[in-house]
XYZ file of C-alpha atoms in Angstrom:
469
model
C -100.425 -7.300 -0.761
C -104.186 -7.162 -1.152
C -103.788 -6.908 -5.225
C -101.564 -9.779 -4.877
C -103.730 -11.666 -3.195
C -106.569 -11.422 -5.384
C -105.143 -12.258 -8.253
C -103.721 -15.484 -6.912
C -107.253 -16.771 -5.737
C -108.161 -15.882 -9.363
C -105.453 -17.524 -10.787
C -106.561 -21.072 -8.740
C -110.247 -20.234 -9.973
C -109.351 -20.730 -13.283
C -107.049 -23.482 -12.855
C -110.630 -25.359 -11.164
C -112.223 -24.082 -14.188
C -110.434 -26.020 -16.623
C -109.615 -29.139 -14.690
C -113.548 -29.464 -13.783
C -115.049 -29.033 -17.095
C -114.713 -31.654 -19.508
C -114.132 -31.167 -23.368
C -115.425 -34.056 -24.823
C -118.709 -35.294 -24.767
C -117.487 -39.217 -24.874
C -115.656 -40.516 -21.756
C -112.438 -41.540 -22.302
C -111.556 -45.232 -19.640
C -109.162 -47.143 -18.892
C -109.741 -51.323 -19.647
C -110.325 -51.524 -15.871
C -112.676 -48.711 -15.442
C -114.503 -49.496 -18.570
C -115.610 -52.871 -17.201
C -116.853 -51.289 -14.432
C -118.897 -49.441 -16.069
C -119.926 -52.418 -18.670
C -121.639 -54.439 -15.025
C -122.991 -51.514 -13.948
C -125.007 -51.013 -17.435
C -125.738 -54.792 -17.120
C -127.164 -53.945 -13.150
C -129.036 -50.632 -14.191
C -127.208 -48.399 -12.264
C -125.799 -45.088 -13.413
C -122.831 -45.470 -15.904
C -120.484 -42.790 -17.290
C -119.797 -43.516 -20.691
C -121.824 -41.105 -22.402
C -122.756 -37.376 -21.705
C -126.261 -37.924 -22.470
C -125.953 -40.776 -19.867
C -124.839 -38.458 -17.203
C -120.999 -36.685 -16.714
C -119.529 -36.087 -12.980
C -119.062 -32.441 -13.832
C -122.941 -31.983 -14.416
C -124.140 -34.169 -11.424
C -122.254 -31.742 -9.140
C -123.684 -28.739 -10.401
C -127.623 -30.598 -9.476
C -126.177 -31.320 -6.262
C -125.510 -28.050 -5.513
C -128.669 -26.540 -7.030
C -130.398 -28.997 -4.744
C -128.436 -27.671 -1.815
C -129.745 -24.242 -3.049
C -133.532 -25.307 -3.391
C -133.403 -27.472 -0.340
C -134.596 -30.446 -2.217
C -133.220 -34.201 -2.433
C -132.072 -33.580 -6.326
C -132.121 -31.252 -9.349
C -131.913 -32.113 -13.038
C -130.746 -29.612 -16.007
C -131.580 -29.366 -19.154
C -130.524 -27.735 -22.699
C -133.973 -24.719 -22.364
C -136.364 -24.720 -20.489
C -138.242 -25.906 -22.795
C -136.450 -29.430 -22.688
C -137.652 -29.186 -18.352
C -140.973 -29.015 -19.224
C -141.194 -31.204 -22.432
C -139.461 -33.762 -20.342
C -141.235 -33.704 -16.678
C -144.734 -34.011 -18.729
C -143.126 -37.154 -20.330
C -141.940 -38.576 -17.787
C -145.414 -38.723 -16.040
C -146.252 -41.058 -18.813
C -149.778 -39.875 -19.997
C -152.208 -42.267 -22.047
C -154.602 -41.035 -24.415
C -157.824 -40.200 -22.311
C -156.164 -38.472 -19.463
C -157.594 -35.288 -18.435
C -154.790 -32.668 -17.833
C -155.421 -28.926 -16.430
C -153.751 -26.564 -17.909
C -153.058 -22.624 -17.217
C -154.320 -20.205 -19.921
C -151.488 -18.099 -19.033
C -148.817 -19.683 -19.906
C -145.214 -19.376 -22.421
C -146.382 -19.601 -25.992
C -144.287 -22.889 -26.720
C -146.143 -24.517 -23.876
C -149.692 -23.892 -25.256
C -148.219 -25.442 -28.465
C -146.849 -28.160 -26.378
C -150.863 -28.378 -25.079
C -151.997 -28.894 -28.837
C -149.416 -31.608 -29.235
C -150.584 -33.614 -26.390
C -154.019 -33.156 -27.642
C -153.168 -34.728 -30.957
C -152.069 -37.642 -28.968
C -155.593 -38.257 -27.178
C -155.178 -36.689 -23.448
C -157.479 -34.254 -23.096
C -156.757 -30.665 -22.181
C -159.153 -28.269 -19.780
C -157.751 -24.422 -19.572
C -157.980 -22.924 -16.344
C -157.051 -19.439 -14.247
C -154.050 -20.226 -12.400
C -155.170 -17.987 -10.030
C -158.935 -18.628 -9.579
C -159.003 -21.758 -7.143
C -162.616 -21.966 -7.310
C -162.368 -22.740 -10.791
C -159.896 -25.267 -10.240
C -161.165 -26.852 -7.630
C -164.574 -27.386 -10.026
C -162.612 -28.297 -12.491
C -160.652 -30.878 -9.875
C -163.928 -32.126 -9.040
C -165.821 -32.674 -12.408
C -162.799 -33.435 -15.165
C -161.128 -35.916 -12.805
C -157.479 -34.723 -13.892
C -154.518 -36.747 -14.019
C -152.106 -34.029 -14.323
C -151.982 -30.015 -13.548
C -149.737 -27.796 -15.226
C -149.541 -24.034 -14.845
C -147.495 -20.773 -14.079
C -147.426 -20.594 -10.341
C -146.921 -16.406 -11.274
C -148.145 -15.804 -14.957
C -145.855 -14.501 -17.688
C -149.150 -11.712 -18.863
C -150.167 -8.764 -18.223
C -152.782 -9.883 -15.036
C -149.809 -12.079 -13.565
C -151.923 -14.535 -11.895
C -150.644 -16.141 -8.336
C -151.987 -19.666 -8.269
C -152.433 -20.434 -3.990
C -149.757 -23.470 -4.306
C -150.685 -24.367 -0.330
C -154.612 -24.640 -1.343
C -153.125 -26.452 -4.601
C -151.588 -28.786 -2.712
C -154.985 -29.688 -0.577
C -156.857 -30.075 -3.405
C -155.073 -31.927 -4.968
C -154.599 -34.453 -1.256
C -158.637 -34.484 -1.963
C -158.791 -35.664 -5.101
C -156.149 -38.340 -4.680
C -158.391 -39.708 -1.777
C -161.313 -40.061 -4.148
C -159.195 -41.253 -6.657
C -157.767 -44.403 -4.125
C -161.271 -44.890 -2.197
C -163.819 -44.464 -5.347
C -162.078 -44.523 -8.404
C -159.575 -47.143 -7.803
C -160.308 -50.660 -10.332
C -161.380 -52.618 -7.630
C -164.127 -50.433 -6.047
C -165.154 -49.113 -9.829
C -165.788 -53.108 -10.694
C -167.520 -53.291 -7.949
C -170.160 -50.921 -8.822
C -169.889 -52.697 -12.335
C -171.088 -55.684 -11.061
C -173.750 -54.482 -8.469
C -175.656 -52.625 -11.206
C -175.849 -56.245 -13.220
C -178.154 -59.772 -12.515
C -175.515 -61.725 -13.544
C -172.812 -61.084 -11.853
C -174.867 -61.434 -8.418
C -173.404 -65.001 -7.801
C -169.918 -64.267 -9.084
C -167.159 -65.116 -6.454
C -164.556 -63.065 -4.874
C -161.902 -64.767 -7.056
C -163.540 -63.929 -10.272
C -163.548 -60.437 -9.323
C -160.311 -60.199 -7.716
C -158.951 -61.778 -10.921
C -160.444 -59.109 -13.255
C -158.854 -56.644 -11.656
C -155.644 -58.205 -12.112
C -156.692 -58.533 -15.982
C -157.454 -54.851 -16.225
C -154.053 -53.860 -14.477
C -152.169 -56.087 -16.892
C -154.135 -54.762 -19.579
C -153.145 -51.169 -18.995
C -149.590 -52.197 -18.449
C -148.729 -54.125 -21.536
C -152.185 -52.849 -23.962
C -152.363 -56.825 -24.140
C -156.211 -58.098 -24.933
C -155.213 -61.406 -24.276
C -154.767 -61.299 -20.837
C -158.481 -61.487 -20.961
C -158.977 -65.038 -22.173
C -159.337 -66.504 -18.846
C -161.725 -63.784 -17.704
C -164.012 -64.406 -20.956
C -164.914 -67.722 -20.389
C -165.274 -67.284 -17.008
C -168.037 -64.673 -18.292
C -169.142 -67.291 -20.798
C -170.413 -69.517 -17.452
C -171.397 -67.248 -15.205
C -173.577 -64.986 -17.039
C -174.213 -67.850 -19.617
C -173.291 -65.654 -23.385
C -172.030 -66.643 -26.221
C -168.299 -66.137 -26.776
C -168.555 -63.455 -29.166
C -171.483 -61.754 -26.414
C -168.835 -62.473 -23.309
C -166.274 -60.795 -25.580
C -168.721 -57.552 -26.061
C -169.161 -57.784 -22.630
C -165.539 -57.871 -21.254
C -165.264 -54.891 -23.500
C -167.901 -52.886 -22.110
C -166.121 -53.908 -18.142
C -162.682 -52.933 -19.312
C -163.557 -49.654 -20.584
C -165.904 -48.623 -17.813
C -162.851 -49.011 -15.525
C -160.563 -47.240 -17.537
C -162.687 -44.175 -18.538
C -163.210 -43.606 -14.498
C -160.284 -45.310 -12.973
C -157.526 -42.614 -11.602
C -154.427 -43.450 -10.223
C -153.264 -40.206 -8.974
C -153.197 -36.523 -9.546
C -149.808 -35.027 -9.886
C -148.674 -30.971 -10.643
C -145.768 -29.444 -13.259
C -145.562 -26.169 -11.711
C -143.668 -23.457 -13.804
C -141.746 -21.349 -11.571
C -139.416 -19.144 -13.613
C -140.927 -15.741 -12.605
C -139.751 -15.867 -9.158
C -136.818 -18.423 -9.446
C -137.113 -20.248 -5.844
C -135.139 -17.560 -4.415
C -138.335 -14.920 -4.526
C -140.613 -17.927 -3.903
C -139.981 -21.787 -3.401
C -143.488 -23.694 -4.208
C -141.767 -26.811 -2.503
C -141.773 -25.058 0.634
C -145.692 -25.017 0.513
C -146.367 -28.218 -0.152
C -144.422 -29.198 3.005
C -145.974 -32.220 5.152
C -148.071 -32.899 2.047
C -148.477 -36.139 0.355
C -148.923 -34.184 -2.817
C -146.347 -35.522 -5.334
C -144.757 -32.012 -7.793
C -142.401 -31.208 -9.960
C -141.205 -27.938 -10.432
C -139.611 -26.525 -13.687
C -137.885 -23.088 -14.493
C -136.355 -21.781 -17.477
C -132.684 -21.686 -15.816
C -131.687 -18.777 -19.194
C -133.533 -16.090 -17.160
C -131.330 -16.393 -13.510
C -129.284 -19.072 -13.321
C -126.243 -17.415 -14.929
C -125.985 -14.137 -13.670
C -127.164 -12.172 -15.971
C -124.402 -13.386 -18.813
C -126.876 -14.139 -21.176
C -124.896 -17.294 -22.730
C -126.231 -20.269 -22.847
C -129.959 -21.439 -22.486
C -130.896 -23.657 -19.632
C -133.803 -25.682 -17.951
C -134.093 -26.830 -14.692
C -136.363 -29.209 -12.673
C -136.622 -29.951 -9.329
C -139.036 -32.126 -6.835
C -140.353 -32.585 -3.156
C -139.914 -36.736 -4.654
C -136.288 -38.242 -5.419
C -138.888 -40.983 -7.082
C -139.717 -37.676 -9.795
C -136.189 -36.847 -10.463
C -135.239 -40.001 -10.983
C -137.772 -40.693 -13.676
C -137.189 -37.095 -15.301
C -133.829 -37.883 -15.556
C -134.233 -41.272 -17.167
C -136.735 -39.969 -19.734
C -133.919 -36.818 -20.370
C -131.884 -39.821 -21.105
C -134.177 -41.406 -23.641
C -134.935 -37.583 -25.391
C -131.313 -36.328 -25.113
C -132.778 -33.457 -23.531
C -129.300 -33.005 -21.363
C -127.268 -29.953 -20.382
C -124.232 -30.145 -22.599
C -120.906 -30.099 -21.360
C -120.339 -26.865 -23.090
C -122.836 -25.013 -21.380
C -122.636 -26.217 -18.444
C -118.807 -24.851 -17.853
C -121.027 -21.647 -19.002
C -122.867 -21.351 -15.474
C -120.974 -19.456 -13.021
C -119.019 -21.810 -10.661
C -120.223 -19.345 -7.390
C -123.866 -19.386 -8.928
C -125.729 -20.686 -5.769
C -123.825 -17.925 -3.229
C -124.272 -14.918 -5.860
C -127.936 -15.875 -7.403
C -130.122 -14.655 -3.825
C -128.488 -11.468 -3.507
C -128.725 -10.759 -7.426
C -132.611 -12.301 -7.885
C -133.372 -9.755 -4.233
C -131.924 -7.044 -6.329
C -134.266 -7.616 -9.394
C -136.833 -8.076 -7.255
C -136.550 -5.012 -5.232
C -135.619 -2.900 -8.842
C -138.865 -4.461 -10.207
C -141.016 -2.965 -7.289
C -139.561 0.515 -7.128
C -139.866 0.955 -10.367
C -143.579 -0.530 -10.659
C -144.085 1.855 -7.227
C -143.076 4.694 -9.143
C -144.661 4.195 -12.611
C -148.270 3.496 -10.886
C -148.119 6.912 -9.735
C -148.399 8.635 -13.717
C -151.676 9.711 -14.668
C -150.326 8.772 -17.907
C -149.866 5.313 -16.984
C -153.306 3.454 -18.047
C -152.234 0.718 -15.619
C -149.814 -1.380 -13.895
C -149.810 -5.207 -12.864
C -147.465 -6.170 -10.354
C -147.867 -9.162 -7.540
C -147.067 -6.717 -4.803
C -148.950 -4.135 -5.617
C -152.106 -2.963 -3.364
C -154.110 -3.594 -6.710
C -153.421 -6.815 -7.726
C -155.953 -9.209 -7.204
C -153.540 -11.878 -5.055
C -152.461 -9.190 -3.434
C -153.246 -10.392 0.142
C -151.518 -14.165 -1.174
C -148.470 -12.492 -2.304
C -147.665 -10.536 1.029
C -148.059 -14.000 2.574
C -145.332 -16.031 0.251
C -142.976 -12.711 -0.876
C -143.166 -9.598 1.086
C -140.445 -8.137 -0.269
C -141.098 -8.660 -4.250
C -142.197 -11.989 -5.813
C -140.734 -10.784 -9.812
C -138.465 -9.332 -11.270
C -140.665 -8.191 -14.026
C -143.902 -6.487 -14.434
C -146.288 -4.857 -17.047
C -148.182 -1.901 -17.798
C -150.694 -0.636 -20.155
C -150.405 2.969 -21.816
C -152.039 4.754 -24.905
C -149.188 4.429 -26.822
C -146.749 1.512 -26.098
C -144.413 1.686 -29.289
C -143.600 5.198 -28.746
C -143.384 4.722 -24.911
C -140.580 2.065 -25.626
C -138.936 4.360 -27.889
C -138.624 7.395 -25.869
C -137.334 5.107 -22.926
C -134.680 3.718 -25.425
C -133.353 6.891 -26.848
C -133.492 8.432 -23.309
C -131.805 5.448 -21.839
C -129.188 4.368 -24.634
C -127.546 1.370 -23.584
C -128.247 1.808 -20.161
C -131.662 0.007 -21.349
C -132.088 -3.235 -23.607
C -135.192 -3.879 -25.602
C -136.277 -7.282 -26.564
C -137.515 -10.545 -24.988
C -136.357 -12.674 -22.203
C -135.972 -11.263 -18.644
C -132.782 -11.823 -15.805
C -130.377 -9.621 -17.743
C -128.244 -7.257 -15.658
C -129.433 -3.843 -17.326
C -133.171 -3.124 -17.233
C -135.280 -4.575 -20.337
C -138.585 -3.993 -22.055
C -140.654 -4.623 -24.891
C -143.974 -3.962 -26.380
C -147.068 -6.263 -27.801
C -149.961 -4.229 -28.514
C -150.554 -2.166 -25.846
C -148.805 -3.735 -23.078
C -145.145 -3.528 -22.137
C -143.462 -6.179 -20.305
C -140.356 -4.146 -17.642
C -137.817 -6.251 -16.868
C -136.025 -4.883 -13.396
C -132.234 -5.638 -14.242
C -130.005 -5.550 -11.195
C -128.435 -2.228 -10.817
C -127.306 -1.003 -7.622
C -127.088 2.630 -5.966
C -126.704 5.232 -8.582
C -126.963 2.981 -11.175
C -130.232 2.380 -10.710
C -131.032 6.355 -9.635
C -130.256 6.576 -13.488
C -132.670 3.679 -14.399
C -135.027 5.589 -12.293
C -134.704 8.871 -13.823
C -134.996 7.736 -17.229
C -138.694 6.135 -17.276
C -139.482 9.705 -14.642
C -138.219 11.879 -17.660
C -140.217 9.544 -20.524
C -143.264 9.713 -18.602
C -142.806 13.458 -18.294
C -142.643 13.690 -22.078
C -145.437 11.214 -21.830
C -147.338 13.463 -19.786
């Protein structure tokens, strides 16, 4: 009865399977329904014509990753590359901006730095993990934006202190509203010149408006008005009240700031090990968070790439989503079918399970003389040691490195010892254990054995480091 059972219940599974996923990317109406959809477009709501538009099927699945994350919304994304490339866009950066940015970060996103570089917004590297360098940095660069690897992907595997983040960044955004805002910055423009002392409240209040207009539309006309108001009060030429208008404009816009906002990369812990939303809690801080979904969002199937970004702001989503829109940075229909339909009730038992592989084995390695070191976040040795028994007790990764005298023929005597028991190559989330060399380092990726499996995972680094030894 039992056998029967369970093969009827996975009989229905499939049948949701197929009747959930679509197989087209186009979305096939009826006349009536596709005139709904036709005054929707013309309202700007949501339509469903299009997959890159959105598709039911795909704002389920964000639904429930938002039930997950316990956050208002989630958007996916083709890689995780796509998340980031697409939250950064969507903050809408103009050359000049000052954007922080982790040293220790994925490869494609320093490349993604030099791109924004070419584009005039300038980038400061920082140590995720130092907050006295960041809150200097805060203080003198002015930032607009901060984007970094709440738990670095290297061998030191910074922990950046999200909660004192968050504060800092609560500072700055005061300073930003109360000094740096157009109005007050004018202000001190025209205090520090004779001839504006007699210039009323209107003709200051109305070159603020200018400048805002300006930096909307990159208009210069808007400032007609305002130069021959110049012309009579500080009695120039036209061509000298144009120089001068110049000289306001970009005094204000070299020290205005808006706001300061954070990308946080958080695909080392997944927010199962550790949810950076959760510390930024009764904070007016506005974040988005972005993950590379391949790693743990499948179950270790190792299909389909994936992004993911999520927000403490419905405001953020929305605009991520809109710019994913514009870049056709969307989840596909055919991977999306790819992600397990029981993902959210299996993924915090199987990320725990990493987790607590990761840490045994990290225990157990760190005890080999042979062993020149080993960097884990929950490790006595680790510099944010103290942070990390705060925010994940019970193992923040599911990865870790180490350093030994001879890395290449470390990997190979765990691969011949191991067989297929053991994977070697990049990426990290698979359900066997993984590892791979660069120079002397080796990145150990904790898959998520169980029970003797594991014992076996176990035995087979003990018996390379004893041939090691």
């Amino acid at each position: 009865m039992k056998v029967k059972l369970q093969f009827y219940n996975l009989n229905i599974f499939n049948f949701k399977i197929k009747i959930m996923n679509r197989e087209k990317i186009t979305t096939e109406h009826s006349a009536e329904s596709w005139n709904e959809e036709v005054e929707k477009y013309k309202k700007g709501e949501k339509i469903d014509i299009y997959a890159r538009n959105r598709y039911p099927e795909l704002e389920k699945k964000e639904k429930e990753f938002a039930k997950m994350i316990k956050v208002p919304d989630t958007a996916l994304f083709n890689a995780g590359m796509a998340a980031i490339y697409t939250a950064i866009e969507a903050e809408n950066l103009k050359p000049g901006d000052v954007v922080l940015c982790g040293k220790d970060v994925y490869s494609q996103t320093k490349e993604m730095y030099n791109s924004l570089e070419k584009r005039g917004i300038k980038i400061e590297l920082i140590n995720s993990g130092d907050m006295d360098e960041i809150e200097e940095n805060i203080k003198s660069k002015k930032p607009r934006l901060i984007i970094l690897e709440d738990i670095a992907n290297a061998h030191d595997m910074q922990v950046c202190d999200i909660k004192k983040l968050a504060g800092l960044t609560e500072q700055a955004n005061g300073i930003y509203q109360s000094e740096l805002s157009p109005d007050n910055l004018l202000e001190q423009y025209f205090s520090k010149r004779e001839q504006y002392k007699d210039a009323s409240p209107e003709f200051k209040e109305n070159a603020t408006t200018k400048i805002q207009e300006f930096k909307q539309g990159n208009n210069p006309f808007v400032f007609r008005d305002i130069i021959k108001e110049v012309e009579d009060t500080a009695d120039l030429s036209t061509k000298d009240a144009i120089r001068e208008v110049s000289r306001m404009v970009k005094f204000v816009l070299r020290n205005s700031r808006e706001k300061l906002s954070l990308i946080i990369d958080n695909t080392l812990a997944s927010p199962i090990l550790y949810n950076p939303i959760k510390d930024l809690e009764g904070s007016d801080v506005e974040a988005v968070v972005v993950e590379s979904g391949t790693k743990h969002y499948q179950e270790g199937q190792d299909k389909i790439t994936l992004g993911i970004a999520y927000s403490n702001r419905q405001g953020k989503i929305d605009a991520i989503k809109k710019k994913r829109t514009e870049l056709g940075t969307y989840l596909q229909p055919v991977a999306e079918k790819e992600i397990p339909q029981d993902i959210t009730e299996t993924m915090p038992d199987i990320l725990k399970q990493h987790a607590d592989n990761a840490l045994r084995l990290a225990e157990m390695l760190s005890k080999s003389k042979n062993i020149i070191a080993v960097s884990h976040p929950n490790l006595p040795a680790h510099k944010q040691n103290e942070l990390v028994k705060e925010i994940a007790p019970e193992g923040l990764v599911s990865l870790f490195y180490i350093k030994v005298p001879d890395a290449e023929e470390f990997v190979k005597k765990v691969k011949e010892l191991g067989g297929d028991k053991i994977g070697v190559g990049g990426s990290f989330g698979h359900k066997k254990t993984w590892l791979y060399n660069i120079g002397d380092q080796i990145r150990i990726a904790a898959g998520s054995e169980k029970g003797v499996e594991f014992e076996e995972t176990l035995d087979i680094f003990r018996k390379a480091m004893e041939k090691t030894d």
